Short mmCIF file of C-alpha atoms in Angstrom, two decimals:
data_model
loop_
_atom_site.label_atom_id
_atom_site.label_comp_id
_atom_site.label_asym_id
_atom_site.label_seq_id
_atom_site.Cartn_x
_atom_site.Cartn_y
_atom_site.Cartn_z
CA UNK A 1 20.13 -66.64 -27.85
CA UNK A 2 21.62 -63.14 -27.75
CA UNK A 3 19.84 -62.26 -31.02
CA UNK A 4 16.52 -63.51 -29.67
CA UNK A 5 16.95 -61.42 -26.50
CA UNK A 6 17.76 -58.32 -28.59
CA UNK A 7 14.69 -58.82 -30.79
CA UNK A 8 12.44 -59.25 -27.75
CA UNK A 9 13.90 -56.14 -26.16
CA UNK A 10 13.29 -54.05 -29.29
CA UNK A 11 9.77 -55.42 -29.65
CA UNK A 12 9.03 -54.63 -26.01
CA UNK A 13 10.28 -51.09 -26.47
CA UNK A 14 8.00 -50.56 -29.47
CA UNK A 15 5.05 -52.01 -27.57
CA UNK A 16 5.62 -49.77 -24.58
CA UNK A 17 5.99 -46.64 -26.69
CA UNK A 18 2.82 -47.42 -28.62
CA UNK A 19 0.77 -48.11 -25.52
CA UNK A 20 1.90 -45.31 -23.26
CA UNK A 21 -1.52 -43.63 -23.35
CA UNK A 22 -3.44 -46.47 -21.78
CA UNK A 23 -0.63 -47.25 -19.40
CA UNK A 24 -0.81 -43.75 -17.89
CA UNK A 25 -2.42 -44.25 -14.50
CA UNK A 26 -3.84 -41.44 -12.41
CA UNK A 27 -2.43 -41.23 -8.86
CA UNK A 28 -4.66 -42.91 -6.28
CA UNK A 29 -5.37 -39.57 -4.62
CA UNK A 30 -6.69 -38.05 -7.85
CA UNK A 31 -10.10 -38.56 -9.42
CA UNK A 32 -10.42 -37.81 -13.12
CA UNK A 33 -13.58 -35.78 -12.59
CA UNK A 34 -13.28 -34.03 -15.94
CA UNK A 35 -13.31 -37.42 -17.66
CA UNK A 36 -16.25 -38.78 -15.66
CA UNK A 37 -18.87 -36.02 -15.55
CA UNK A 38 -19.79 -36.07 -19.22
CA UNK A 39 -23.50 -36.96 -19.44
CA UNK A 40 -26.80 -37.02 -17.60
CA UNK A 41 -26.30 -40.75 -17.09
CA UNK A 42 -23.19 -39.98 -15.03
CA UNK A 43 -25.23 -37.73 -12.73
CA UNK A 44 -27.96 -40.36 -12.42
CA UNK A 45 -25.36 -43.00 -11.57
CA UNK A 46 -23.94 -40.98 -8.66
CA UNK A 47 -27.44 -40.20 -7.38
CA UNK A 48 -28.27 -43.90 -7.51
CA UNK A 49 -25.15 -44.66 -5.47
CA UNK A 50 -26.26 -42.06 -2.95
CA UNK A 51 -29.62 -43.76 -2.51
CA UNK A 52 -27.91 -47.13 -2.26
CA UNK A 53 -25.60 -45.87 0.48
CA UNK A 54 -28.59 -44.35 2.28
CA UNK A 55 -30.14 -47.80 2.44
CA UNK A 56 -26.91 -49.04 4.03
CA UNK A 57 -27.38 -46.41 6.75
CA UNK A 58 -30.61 -47.96 8.03
CA UNK A 59 -28.97 -50.02 10.83
CA UNK A 60 -27.37 -46.84 12.18
CA UNK A 61 -30.31 -44.40 11.92
CA UNK A 62 -31.48 -44.88 15.49
CA UNK A 63 -29.09 -45.31 18.39
CA UNK A 64 -30.50 -47.23 21.35
CA UNK A 65 -28.90 -48.61 24.52
CA UNK A 66 -29.02 -52.01 22.87
CA UNK A 67 -27.22 -50.83 19.71
CA UNK A 68 -24.00 -52.78 19.40
CA UNK A 69 -22.30 -50.61 16.76
CA UNK A 70 -22.50 -46.88 16.13
CA UNK A 71 -20.86 -45.24 13.14
CA UNK A 72 -21.25 -42.29 10.85
CA UNK A 73 -19.00 -43.29 7.95
CA UNK A 74 -21.85 -44.54 5.74
CA UNK A 75 -23.76 -41.29 6.22
CA UNK A 76 -20.75 -39.37 4.97
CA UNK A 77 -20.61 -41.59 1.91
CA UNK A 78 -24.14 -40.40 1.07
CA UNK A 79 -23.11 -36.82 1.76
CA UNK A 80 -20.09 -37.24 -0.49
CA UNK A 81 -22.26 -38.44 -3.37
CA UNK A 82 -24.65 -35.51 -2.86
CA UNK A 83 -21.78 -33.01 -2.70
CA UNK A 84 -20.38 -34.37 -5.95
CA UNK A 85 -23.70 -33.98 -7.77
CA UNK A 86 -24.18 -30.44 -6.47
CA UNK A 87 -20.69 -29.46 -7.61
CA UNK A 88 -20.36 -31.21 -10.96
CA UNK A 89 -23.88 -31.60 -12.40
CA UNK A 90 -24.02 -27.94 -13.57
CA UNK A 91 -20.93 -28.51 -15.70
CA UNK A 92 -22.50 -31.48 -17.48
CA UNK A 93 -24.97 -29.18 -19.27
CA UNK A 94 -22.08 -27.74 -21.26
CA UNK A 95 -21.01 -31.21 -22.39
CA UNK A 96 -24.30 -33.06 -22.90
CA UNK A 97 -26.81 -31.27 -25.13
CA UNK A 98 -29.55 -33.67 -24.07
CA UNK A 99 -29.13 -32.67 -20.42
CA UNK A 100 -31.61 -29.87 -19.88
CA UNK A 101 -31.70 -27.30 -17.09
CA UNK A 102 -34.97 -28.68 -15.72
CA UNK A 103 -33.50 -32.18 -15.47
CA UNK A 104 -30.37 -30.90 -13.75
CA UNK A 105 -32.43 -28.85 -11.30
CA UNK A 106 -34.44 -31.96 -10.46
CA UNK A 107 -31.23 -33.86 -9.80
CA UNK A 108 -30.01 -31.05 -7.55
CA UNK A 109 -33.18 -31.24 -5.46
CA UNK A 110 -32.50 -34.92 -4.83
CA UNK A 111 -28.88 -34.21 -3.90
CA UNK A 112 -29.95 -31.50 -1.46
CA UNK A 113 -32.41 -33.94 0.08
CA UNK A 114 -29.84 -36.74 0.45
CA UNK A 115 -27.37 -34.40 2.11
CA UNK A 116 -29.98 -32.82 4.36
CA UNK A 117 -31.50 -36.10 5.50
CA UNK A 118 -28.08 -37.57 6.24
CA UNK A 119 -27.14 -34.60 8.39
CA UNK A 120 -30.46 -34.77 10.25
CA UNK A 121 -29.76 -38.38 11.19
CA UNK A 122 -26.23 -37.42 12.25
CA UNK A 123 -27.47 -34.56 14.43
CA UNK A 124 -30.06 -36.78 16.07
CA UNK A 125 -27.45 -39.43 16.85
CA UNK A 126 -24.34 -37.38 17.62
CA UNK A 127 -25.52 -33.76 17.95
CA UNK A 128 -22.21 -32.23 16.78
CA UNK A 129 -20.47 -33.62 13.69
CA UNK A 130 -18.15 -32.33 10.92
CA UNK A 131 -20.06 -30.25 8.37
CA UNK A 132 -18.72 -31.03 4.88
CA UNK A 133 -20.28 -29.46 1.78
CA UNK A 134 -17.55 -30.10 -0.80
CA UNK A 135 -16.74 -33.44 -2.47
CA UNK A 136 -13.40 -35.09 -1.86
CA UNK A 137 -11.54 -35.18 -5.16
CA UNK A 138 -7.92 -35.29 -4.01
CA UNK A 139 -5.77 -35.29 -0.90
CA UNK A 140 -5.78 -31.50 -0.79
CA UNK A 141 -9.10 -31.71 1.00
CA UNK A 142 -8.74 -31.70 4.79
CA UNK A 143 -9.41 -34.97 6.58
CA UNK A 144 -9.40 -33.58 10.11
CA UNK A 145 -12.50 -31.37 9.86
CA UNK A 146 -13.62 -30.14 13.28
CA UNK A 147 -17.16 -30.68 14.49
CA UNK A 148 -19.79 -28.03 13.83
CA UNK A 149 -22.48 -27.12 16.31
CA UNK A 150 -25.95 -28.59 16.21
CA UNK A 151 -27.36 -25.17 15.35
CA UNK A 152 -25.00 -24.77 12.36
CA UNK A 153 -25.90 -28.16 10.96
CA UNK A 154 -29.64 -27.65 11.36
CA UNK A 155 -29.35 -24.30 9.58
CA UNK A 156 -27.44 -26.00 6.76
CA UNK A 157 -30.24 -28.55 6.36
CA UNK A 158 -32.83 -25.76 6.21
CA UNK A 159 -30.71 -23.92 3.66
CA UNK A 160 -30.47 -27.05 1.52
CA UNK A 161 -34.23 -27.61 1.56
CA UNK A 162 -34.90 -23.97 0.67
CA UNK A 163 -32.38 -24.16 -2.18
CA UNK A 164 -34.02 -27.34 -3.49
CA UNK A 165 -37.53 -25.87 -3.38
CA UNK A 166 -36.35 -22.58 -4.91
CA UNK A 167 -35.54 -24.37 -8.18
CA UNK A 168 -39.22 -25.27 -8.51
CA UNK A 169 -37.99 -28.55 -9.98
CA UNK A 170 -38.78 -30.94 -7.14
CA UNK A 171 -41.12 -33.58 -8.52
CA UNK A 172 -44.43 -34.55 -6.98
CA UNK A 173 -44.13 -37.95 -8.64
CA UNK A 174 -41.60 -39.84 -10.76
CA UNK A 175 -42.21 -42.25 -13.61
CA UNK A 176 -43.05 -45.50 -11.89
CA UNK A 177 -44.39 -46.17 -8.42
CA UNK A 178 -41.04 -47.54 -7.22
CA UNK A 179 -39.31 -44.25 -8.10
CA UNK A 180 -42.00 -42.11 -6.53
CA UNK A 181 -41.67 -44.07 -3.29
CA UNK A 182 -37.91 -44.45 -3.42
CA UNK A 183 -36.67 -41.05 -4.64
CA UNK A 184 -36.88 -37.60 -3.09
CA UNK A 185 -40.10 -35.83 -4.03
CA UNK A 186 -41.35 -32.37 -3.11
CA UNK A 187 -43.32 -34.03 -0.33
CA UNK A 188 -40.14 -35.57 1.04
CA UNK A 189 -38.51 -32.13 1.13
CA UNK A 190 -41.49 -30.70 3.02
CA UNK A 191 -41.32 -33.55 5.52
CA UNK A 192 -37.56 -33.14 5.95
CA UNK A 193 -37.99 -29.43 6.65
CA UNK A 194 -40.83 -30.03 9.11
CA UNK A 195 -38.78 -32.62 11.01
CA UNK A 196 -35.68 -30.40 11.01
CA UNK A 197 -37.64 -27.43 12.35
CA UNK A 198 -39.22 -29.63 15.01
CA UNK A 199 -35.78 -30.82 16.13
CA UNK A 200 -34.58 -27.20 16.18
CA UNK A 201 -37.64 -26.24 18.25
CA UNK A 202 -38.72 -23.86 15.50
CA UNK A 203 -42.34 -24.84 15.90
CA UNK A 204 -43.93 -22.11 13.79
CA UNK A 205 -41.93 -23.03 10.68
CA UNK A 206 -42.51 -26.71 11.43
CA UNK A 207 -46.27 -26.11 11.29
CA UNK A 208 -45.89 -24.21 8.01
CA UNK A 209 -44.21 -27.12 6.24
CA UNK A 210 -46.41 -29.72 7.87
CA UNK A 211 -49.42 -27.80 6.52
CA UNK A 212 -47.95 -28.00 3.01
CA UNK A 213 -48.36 -31.77 3.36
CA UNK A 214 -51.62 -31.89 5.29
CA UNK A 215 -53.47 -29.34 3.16
CA UNK A 216 -52.18 -30.44 -0.23
CA UNK A 217 -54.79 -30.90 -2.96
CA UNK A 218 -52.49 -32.46 -5.57
CA UNK A 219 -53.95 -35.55 -7.32
CA UNK A 220 -51.11 -37.71 -5.97
CA UNK A 221 -49.98 -36.61 -2.53
CA UNK A 222 -49.19 -38.00 0.92
CA UNK A 223 -52.34 -39.27 2.62
CA UNK A 224 -52.64 -39.49 6.38
CA UNK A 225 -54.82 -42.37 7.51
CA UNK A 226 -57.35 -41.66 10.25
CA UNK A 227 -56.79 -45.09 11.82
CA UNK A 228 -53.58 -47.16 12.08
CA UNK A 229 -55.28 -50.02 10.27
#
């Protein structure tokens, strides 16, 4: 029996020494970002999660007297996804030769939109909320971020929209009707800016961006119906 125990102990030691690599576990407060952000598919996956979380926000977009639950956690999940894309997508170009600048810029426009739209909903519901523009990757990031003013947040949204449009990579349409209707286009950025300016009582700039939509002559563009029917 003693011999059997000794053999098992030696075998276990060899097994553990040979498998130490895959048994190394990252601490729970650390994300192996360098290991994850390797390809364009990784960027697409995080964007897709952002859109999915945005859909989860729908019950909390409008706060009414009859609303039974009010929360902002889901909005910050969307913001977190957007922050991650904005921070890490540029580094993917160096690792994935098939990931072109134009594709990355297009992804950034969508991330700017997701972050901006989420903050607009938050401002409309809560007025003053924490303004977070960096992704959480470890516990070194503060968790007790103070609230920013409504003016600061609205200016951040405007800055995000301007940054997105400055890349000249925002798409008018995507491949497939579902993507064109479900992902952030140039028209969506114009609409976000117009709504943000309206909320900020910046009426002149609101009219400017609304005119970009109303006066567009692109083959596929938003169309405003003359009658509700």
